[in-house]
Short mmCIF file of C-alpha atoms in Angstrom, two decimals:
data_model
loop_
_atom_site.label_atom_id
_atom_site.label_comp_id
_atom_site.label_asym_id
_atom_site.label_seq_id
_atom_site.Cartn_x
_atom_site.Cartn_y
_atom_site.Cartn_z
CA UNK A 1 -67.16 -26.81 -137.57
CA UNK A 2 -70.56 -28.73 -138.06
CA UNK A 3 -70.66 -29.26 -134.04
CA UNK A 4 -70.00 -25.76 -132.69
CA UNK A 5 -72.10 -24.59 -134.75
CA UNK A 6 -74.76 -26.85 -133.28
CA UNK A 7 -73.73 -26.08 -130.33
CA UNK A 8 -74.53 -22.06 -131.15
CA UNK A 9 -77.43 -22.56 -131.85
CA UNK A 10 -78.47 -24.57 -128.64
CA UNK A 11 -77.66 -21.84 -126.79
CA UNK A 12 -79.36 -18.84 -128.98
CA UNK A 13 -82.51 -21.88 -128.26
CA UNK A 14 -81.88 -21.88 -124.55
CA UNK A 15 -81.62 -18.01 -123.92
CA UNK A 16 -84.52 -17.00 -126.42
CA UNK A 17 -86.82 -19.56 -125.25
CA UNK A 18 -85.80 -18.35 -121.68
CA UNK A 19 -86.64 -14.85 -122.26
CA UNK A 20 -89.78 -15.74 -124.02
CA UNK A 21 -91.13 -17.45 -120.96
CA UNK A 22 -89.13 -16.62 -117.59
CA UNK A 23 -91.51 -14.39 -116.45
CA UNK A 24 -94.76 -17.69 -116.35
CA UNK A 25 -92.44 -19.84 -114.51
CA UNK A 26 -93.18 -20.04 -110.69
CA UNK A 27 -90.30 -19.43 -108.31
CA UNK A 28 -89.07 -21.72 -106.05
CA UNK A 29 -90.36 -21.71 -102.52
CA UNK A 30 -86.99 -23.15 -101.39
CA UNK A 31 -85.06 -20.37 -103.48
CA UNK A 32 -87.15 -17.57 -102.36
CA UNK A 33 -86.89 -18.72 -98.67
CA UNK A 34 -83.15 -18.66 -99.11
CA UNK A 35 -82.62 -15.85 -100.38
CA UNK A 36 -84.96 -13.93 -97.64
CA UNK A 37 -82.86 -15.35 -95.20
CA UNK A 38 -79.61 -14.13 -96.72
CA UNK A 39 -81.45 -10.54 -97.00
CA UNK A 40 -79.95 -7.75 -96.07
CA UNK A 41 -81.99 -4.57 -94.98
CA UNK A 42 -80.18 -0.99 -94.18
CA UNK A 43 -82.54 1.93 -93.25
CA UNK A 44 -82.17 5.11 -94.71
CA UNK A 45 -85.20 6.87 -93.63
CA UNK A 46 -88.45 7.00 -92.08
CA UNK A 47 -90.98 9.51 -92.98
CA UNK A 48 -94.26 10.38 -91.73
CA UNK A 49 -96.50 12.31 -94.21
CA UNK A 50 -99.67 14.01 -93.16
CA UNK A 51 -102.11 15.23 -95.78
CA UNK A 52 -105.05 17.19 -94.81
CA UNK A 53 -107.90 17.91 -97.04
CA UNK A 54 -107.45 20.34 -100.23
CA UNK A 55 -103.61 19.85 -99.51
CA UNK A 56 -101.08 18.01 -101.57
CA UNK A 57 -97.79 16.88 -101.05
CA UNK A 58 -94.60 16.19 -103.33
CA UNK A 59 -91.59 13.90 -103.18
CA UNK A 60 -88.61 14.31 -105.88
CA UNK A 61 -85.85 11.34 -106.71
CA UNK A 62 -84.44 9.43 -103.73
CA UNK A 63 -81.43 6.59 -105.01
CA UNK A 64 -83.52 3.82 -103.04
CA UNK A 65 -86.80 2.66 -103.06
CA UNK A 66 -89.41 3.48 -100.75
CA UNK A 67 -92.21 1.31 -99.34
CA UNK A 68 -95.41 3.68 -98.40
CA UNK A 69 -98.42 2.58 -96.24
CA UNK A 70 -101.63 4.71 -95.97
CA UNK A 71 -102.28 4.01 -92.48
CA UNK A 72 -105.71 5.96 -92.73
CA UNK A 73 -107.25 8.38 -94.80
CA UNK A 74 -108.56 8.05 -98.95
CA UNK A 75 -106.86 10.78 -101.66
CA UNK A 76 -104.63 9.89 -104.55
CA UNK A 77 -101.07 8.88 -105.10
CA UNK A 78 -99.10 9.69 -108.68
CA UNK A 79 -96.01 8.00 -109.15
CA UNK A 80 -93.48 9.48 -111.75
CA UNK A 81 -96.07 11.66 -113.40
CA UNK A 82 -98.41 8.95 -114.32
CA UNK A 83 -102.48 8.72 -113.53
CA UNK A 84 -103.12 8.91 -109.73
CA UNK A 85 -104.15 5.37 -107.91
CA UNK A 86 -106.70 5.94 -105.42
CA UNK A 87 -105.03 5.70 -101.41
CA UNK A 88 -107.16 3.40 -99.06
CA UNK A 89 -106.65 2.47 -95.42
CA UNK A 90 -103.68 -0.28 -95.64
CA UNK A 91 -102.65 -0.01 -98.87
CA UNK A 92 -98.91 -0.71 -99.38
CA UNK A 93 -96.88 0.21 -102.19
CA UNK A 94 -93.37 -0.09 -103.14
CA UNK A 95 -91.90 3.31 -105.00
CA UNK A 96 -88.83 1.88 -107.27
CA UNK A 97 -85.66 4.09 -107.00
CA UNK A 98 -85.04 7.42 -108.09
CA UNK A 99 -89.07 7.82 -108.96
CA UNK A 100 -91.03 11.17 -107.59
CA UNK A 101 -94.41 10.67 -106.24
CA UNK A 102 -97.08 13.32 -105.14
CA UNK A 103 -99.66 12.70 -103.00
CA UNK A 104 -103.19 14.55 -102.74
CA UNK A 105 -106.66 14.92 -101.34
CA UNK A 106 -109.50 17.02 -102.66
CA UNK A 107 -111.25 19.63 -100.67
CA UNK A 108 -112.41 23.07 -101.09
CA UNK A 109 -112.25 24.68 -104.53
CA UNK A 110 -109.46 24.51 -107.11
CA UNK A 111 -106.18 22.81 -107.03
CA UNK A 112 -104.83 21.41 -103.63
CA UNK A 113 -102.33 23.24 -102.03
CA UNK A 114 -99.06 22.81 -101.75
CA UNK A 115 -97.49 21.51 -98.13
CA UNK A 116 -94.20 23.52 -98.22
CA UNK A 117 -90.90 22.70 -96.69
CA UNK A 118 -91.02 25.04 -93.96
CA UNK A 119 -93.60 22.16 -92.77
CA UNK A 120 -91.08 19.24 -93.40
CA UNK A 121 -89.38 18.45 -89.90
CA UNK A 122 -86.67 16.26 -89.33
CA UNK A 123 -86.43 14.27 -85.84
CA UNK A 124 -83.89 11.60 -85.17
CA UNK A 125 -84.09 10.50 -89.13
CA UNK A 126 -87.70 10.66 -88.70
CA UNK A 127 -88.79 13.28 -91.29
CA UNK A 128 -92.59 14.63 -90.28
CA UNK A 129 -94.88 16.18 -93.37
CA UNK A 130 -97.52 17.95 -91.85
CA UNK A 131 -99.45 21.37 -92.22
CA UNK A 132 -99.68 23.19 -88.54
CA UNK A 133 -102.92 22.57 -86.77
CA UNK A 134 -104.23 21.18 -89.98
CA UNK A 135 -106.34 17.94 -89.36
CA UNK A 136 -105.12 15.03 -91.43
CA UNK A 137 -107.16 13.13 -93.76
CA UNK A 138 -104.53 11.10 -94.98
CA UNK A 139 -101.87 9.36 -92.42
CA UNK A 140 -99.26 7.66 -93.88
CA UNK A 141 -95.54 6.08 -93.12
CA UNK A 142 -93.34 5.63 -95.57
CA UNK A 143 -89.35 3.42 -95.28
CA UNK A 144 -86.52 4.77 -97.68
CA UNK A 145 -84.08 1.44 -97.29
CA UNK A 146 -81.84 -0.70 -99.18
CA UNK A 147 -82.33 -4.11 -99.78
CA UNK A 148 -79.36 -6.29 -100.79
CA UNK A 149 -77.00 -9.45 -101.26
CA UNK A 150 -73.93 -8.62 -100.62
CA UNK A 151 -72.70 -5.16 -101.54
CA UNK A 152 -72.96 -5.46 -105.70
CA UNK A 153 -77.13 -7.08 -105.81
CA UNK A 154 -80.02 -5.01 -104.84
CA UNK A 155 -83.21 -6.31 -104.70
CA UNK A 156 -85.64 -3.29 -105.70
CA UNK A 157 -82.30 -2.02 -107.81
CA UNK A 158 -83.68 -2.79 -111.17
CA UNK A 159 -87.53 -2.27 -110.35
CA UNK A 160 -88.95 0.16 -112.64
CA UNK A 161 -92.78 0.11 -111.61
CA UNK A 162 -94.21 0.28 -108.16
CA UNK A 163 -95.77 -2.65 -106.34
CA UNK A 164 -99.14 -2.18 -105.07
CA UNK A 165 -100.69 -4.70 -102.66
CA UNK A 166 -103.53 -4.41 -100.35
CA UNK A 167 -103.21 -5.59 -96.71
CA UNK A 168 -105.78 -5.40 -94.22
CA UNK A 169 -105.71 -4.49 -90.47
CA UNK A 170 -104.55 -8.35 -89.27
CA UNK A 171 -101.58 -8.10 -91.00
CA UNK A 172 -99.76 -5.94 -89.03
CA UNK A 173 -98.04 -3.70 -91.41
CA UNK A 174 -98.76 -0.54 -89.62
CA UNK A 175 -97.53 -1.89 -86.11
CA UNK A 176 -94.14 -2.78 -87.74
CA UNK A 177 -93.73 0.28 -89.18
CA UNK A 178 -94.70 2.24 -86.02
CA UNK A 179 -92.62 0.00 -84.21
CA UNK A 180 -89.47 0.87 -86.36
CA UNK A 181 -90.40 4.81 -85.90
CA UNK A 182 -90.64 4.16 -81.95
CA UNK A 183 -86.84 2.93 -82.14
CA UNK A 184 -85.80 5.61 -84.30
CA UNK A 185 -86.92 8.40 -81.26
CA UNK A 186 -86.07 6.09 -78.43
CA UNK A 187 -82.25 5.54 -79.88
CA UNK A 188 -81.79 2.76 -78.02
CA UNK A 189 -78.92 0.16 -77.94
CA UNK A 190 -79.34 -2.11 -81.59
CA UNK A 191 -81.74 0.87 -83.06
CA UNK A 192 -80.46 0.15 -86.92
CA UNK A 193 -80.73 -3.51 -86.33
CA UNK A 194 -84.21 -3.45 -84.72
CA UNK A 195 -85.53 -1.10 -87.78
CA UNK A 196 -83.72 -3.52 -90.10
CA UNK A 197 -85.42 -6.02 -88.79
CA UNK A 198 -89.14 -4.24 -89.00
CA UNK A 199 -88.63 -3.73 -93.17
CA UNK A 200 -87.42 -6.87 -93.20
CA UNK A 201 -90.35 -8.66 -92.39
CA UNK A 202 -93.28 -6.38 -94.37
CA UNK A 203 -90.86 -7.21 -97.72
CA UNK A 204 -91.00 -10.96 -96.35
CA UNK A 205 -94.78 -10.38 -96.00
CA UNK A 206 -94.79 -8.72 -99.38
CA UNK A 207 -93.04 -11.92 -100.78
CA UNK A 208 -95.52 -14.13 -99.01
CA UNK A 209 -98.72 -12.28 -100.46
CA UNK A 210 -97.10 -12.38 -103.81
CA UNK A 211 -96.94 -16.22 -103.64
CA UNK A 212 -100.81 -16.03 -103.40
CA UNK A 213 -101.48 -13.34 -105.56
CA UNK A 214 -102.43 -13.79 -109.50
CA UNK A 215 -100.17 -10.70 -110.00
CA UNK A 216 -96.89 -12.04 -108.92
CA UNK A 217 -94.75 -9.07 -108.16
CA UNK A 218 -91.85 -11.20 -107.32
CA UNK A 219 -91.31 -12.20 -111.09
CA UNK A 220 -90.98 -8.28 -111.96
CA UNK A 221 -87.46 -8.16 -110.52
CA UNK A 222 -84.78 -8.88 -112.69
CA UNK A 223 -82.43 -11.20 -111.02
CA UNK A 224 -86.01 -13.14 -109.71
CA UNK A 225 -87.28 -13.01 -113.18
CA UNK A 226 -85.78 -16.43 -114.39
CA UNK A 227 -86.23 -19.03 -112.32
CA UNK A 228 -83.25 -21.28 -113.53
CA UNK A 229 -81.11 -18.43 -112.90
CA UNK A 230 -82.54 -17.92 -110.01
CA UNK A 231 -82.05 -21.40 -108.43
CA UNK A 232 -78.15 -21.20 -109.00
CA UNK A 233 -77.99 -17.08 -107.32
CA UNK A 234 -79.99 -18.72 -104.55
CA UNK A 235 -77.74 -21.47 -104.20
CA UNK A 236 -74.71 -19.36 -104.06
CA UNK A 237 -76.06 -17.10 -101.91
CA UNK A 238 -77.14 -19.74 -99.09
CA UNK A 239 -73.79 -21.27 -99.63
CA UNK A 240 -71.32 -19.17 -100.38
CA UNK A 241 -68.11 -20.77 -99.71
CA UNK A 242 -68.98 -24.24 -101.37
CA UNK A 243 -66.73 -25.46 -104.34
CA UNK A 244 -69.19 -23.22 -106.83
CA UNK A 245 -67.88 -22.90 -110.30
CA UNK A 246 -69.18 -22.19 -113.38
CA UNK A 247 -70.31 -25.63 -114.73
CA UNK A 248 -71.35 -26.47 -111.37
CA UNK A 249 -73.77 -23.54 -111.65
CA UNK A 250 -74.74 -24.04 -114.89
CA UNK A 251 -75.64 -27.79 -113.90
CA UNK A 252 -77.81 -26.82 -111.22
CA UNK A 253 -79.46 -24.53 -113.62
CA UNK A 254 -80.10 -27.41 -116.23
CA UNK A 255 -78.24 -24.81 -118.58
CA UNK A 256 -75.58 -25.10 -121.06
CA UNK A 257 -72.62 -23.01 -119.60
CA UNK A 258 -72.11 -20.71 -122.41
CA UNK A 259 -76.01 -20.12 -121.92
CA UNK A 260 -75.78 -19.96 -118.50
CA UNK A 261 -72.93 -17.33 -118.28
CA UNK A 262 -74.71 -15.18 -121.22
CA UNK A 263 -78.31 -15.21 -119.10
CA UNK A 264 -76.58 -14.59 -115.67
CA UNK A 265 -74.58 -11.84 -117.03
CA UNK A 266 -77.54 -10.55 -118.78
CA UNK A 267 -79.63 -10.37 -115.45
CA UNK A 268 -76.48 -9.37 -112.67
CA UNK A 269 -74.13 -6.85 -115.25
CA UNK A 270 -71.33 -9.14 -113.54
CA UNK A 271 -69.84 -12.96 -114.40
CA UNK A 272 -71.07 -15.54 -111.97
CA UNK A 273 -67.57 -15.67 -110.06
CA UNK A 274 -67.41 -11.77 -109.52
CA UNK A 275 -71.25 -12.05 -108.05
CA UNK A 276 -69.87 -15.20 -106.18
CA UNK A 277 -66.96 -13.44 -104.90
CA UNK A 278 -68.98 -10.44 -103.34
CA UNK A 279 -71.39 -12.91 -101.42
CA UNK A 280 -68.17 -14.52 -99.95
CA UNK A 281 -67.23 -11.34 -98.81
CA UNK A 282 -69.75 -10.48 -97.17
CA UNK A 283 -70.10 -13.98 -95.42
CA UNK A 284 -66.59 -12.95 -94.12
CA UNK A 285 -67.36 -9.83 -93.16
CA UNK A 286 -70.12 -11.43 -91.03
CA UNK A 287 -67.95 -13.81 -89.31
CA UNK A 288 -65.89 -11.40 -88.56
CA UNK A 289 -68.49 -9.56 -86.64
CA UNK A 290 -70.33 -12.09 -85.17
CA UNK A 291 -67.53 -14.85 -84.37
CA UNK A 292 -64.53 -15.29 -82.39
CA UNK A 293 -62.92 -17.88 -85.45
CA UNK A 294 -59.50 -17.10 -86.33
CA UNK A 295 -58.67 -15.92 -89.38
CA UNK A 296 -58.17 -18.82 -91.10
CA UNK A 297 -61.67 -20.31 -90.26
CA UNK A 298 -63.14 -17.30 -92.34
CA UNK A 299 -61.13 -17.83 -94.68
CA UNK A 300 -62.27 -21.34 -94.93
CA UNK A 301 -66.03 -20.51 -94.24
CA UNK A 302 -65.92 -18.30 -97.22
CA UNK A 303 -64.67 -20.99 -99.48
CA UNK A 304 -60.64 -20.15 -99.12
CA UNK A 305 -58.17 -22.58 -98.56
CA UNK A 306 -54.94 -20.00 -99.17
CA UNK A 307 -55.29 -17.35 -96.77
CA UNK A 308 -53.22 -15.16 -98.61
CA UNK A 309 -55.51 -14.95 -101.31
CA UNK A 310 -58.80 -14.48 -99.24
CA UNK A 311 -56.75 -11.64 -97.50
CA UNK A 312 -56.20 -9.78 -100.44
CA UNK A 313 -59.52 -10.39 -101.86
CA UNK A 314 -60.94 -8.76 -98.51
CA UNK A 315 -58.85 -6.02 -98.68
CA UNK A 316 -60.03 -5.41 -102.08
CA UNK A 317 -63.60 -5.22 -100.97
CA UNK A 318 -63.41 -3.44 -97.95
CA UNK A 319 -60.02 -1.08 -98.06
CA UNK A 320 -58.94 -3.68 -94.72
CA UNK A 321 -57.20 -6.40 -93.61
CA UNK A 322 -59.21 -8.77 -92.16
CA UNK A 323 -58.42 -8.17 -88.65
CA UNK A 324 -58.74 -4.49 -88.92
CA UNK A 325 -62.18 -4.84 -89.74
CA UNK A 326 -62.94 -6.47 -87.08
CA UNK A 327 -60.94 -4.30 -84.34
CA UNK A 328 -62.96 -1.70 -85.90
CA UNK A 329 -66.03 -3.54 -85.66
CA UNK A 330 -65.51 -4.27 -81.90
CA UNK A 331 -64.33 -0.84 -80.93
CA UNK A 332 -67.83 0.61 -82.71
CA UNK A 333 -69.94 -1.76 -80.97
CA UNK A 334 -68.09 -0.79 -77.49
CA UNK A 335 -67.98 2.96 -78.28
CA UNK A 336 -72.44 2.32 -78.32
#
């Protein structure tokens, strides 16, 4: 018929022109502030690498990305084999997933040597890189974490090249990160969410310098990479149990929503309503750790009015009922 095909053709329009210029269109303020908000940050790892002169150091594959700032010092980094990038004095960059790095400083004749693992030491998940009564010339502090929406969305997931930014002194990066190392030895009360916490605000500070910077980083993320999809995952994610549906979506896009559900599938691997339906999860999951409300109320809050259905829908996501996730919640928090 004369009008679906017209209507193909819109959308081949829509999605090519889309992909053709996503990545020039400026984000959002509003979406990226709401989707920092709705952040979530969970600490692997904190590692503290000391290089001294004529020494080098190397990392294999880790399954989440690492954010590594050169507190002091000048050598070279090379990330997944490619040409080293000279190391200053508050340099910050962001290693994507499952990428080795190695790490270097001249001195002496010949190669650097190697720092082997019989100097790698391992303190309450601090991990310590450093050559005995060697005097470092590069000191650096590096954060293995996760960061995610929901349990199915990461972040740095889909990143494929580092992120390089230079901070100075003033902006505190290297008190945060000491910080976070000071609560991993103290193991205090609230130690995971006070690290959380730490990581969370250098990415925030991260976002913040990309929104002034000419390179804008932000844009190299898939699911930040268009902006109209972007405005509708924001949306869902700072309200997660409103009446969202497809078309609504694809309205607040300003897409078609056959070009909608192509371009958010293309960017998540998942349909709108399964991405939905993880975010609504884990805004019950939240409630149910943080809140007294019965049942119901979550149920409600998460945008279900049966709850039957939000009780198997929970289960599904979590291998619980609702209310044994949160007796197990409380008895955790009381066996601390």
């Amino acid at each position: 018929m004369p009008t679906s095909k017209a209507n193909q053709k819109q959308t081949l329009v829509e999605q090519n022109g889309a992909r053709r210029t996503g990545a020039t269109v400026k984000l959002s303020t509003t979406d990226l502030n709401n989707l920092m908000q709705a952040l979530d940050i969970d600490v692997i790892a904190l590692t503290e690498i000391l290089v001294p002169r004529g020494h080098r150091v190397e990392f294999g594959t880790i399954d989440v990305p690492g954010i590594h700032y050169n507190l002091s010092g000048t050598g070279r980094i090379s990330i997944n084999g490619e040409p080293t990038i000279p190391l200053s004095p508050h340099l910050l960059i962001i290693v994507p997933p499952n990428t080795p790095l190695m790490i270097e400083v001249d001195g002496g004749s010949g190669l650097p040597q190697l720092i082997s693992r019989d100097c790698w030491t391992r303190r309450d998940g601090i991990l310590r890189v450093a050559v005995p009564d060697g005097h470092p010339e590069i000191v650096q502090v590096c954060g293995f974490f996760n960061a995610s929406f929901g349990q199915s969305v990461r972040l740095f997931g889909e990143l494929r090249e580092p992120v390089i930014e230079q901070f100075e002194p003033a902006d505190r990066i290297d008190l945060k990160l000491r910080e976070a190392m000071d609560e991993l030895l103290q193991q205090e009360v609230g130690v995971g969410a006070m690290t959380a916490s730490l990581l969370k605000q250098i990415v925030v500070s991260l976002v913040r310098r990309s929104l002034k910077s000419s390179q804008r980083w932000t844009e190299r993320f898939s699911i930040l990479s268009d902006r109209q999809i972007t405005r509708a995952f924001a949306d869902m994610v700072a309200r997660p149990g409103a009446a969202h549906s497809v078309q609504s979506l694809a309205h607040g896009a300003g897409l078609s929503r056959s070009a909608f559900m192509a371009r958010f599938s293309d960017i998540f691997g998942q349909s709108p309503i399964a991405i939905l339906r993880d975010l609504r999860m884990r805004q019950a999951a939240i409630d149910l750790t943080t809140t007294s409300m019965p049942i119901d109320v979550v149920a409600l809050n998460a945008g279900y009015e049966s709850r039957s259905s939000f009780v198997r829908a929970f289960r599904k996501a979590y291998n619980q009922d609702p209310s044994d996730y949160r007796r197990t919640a409380r008895k955790s928090k009381a066996d601390i």
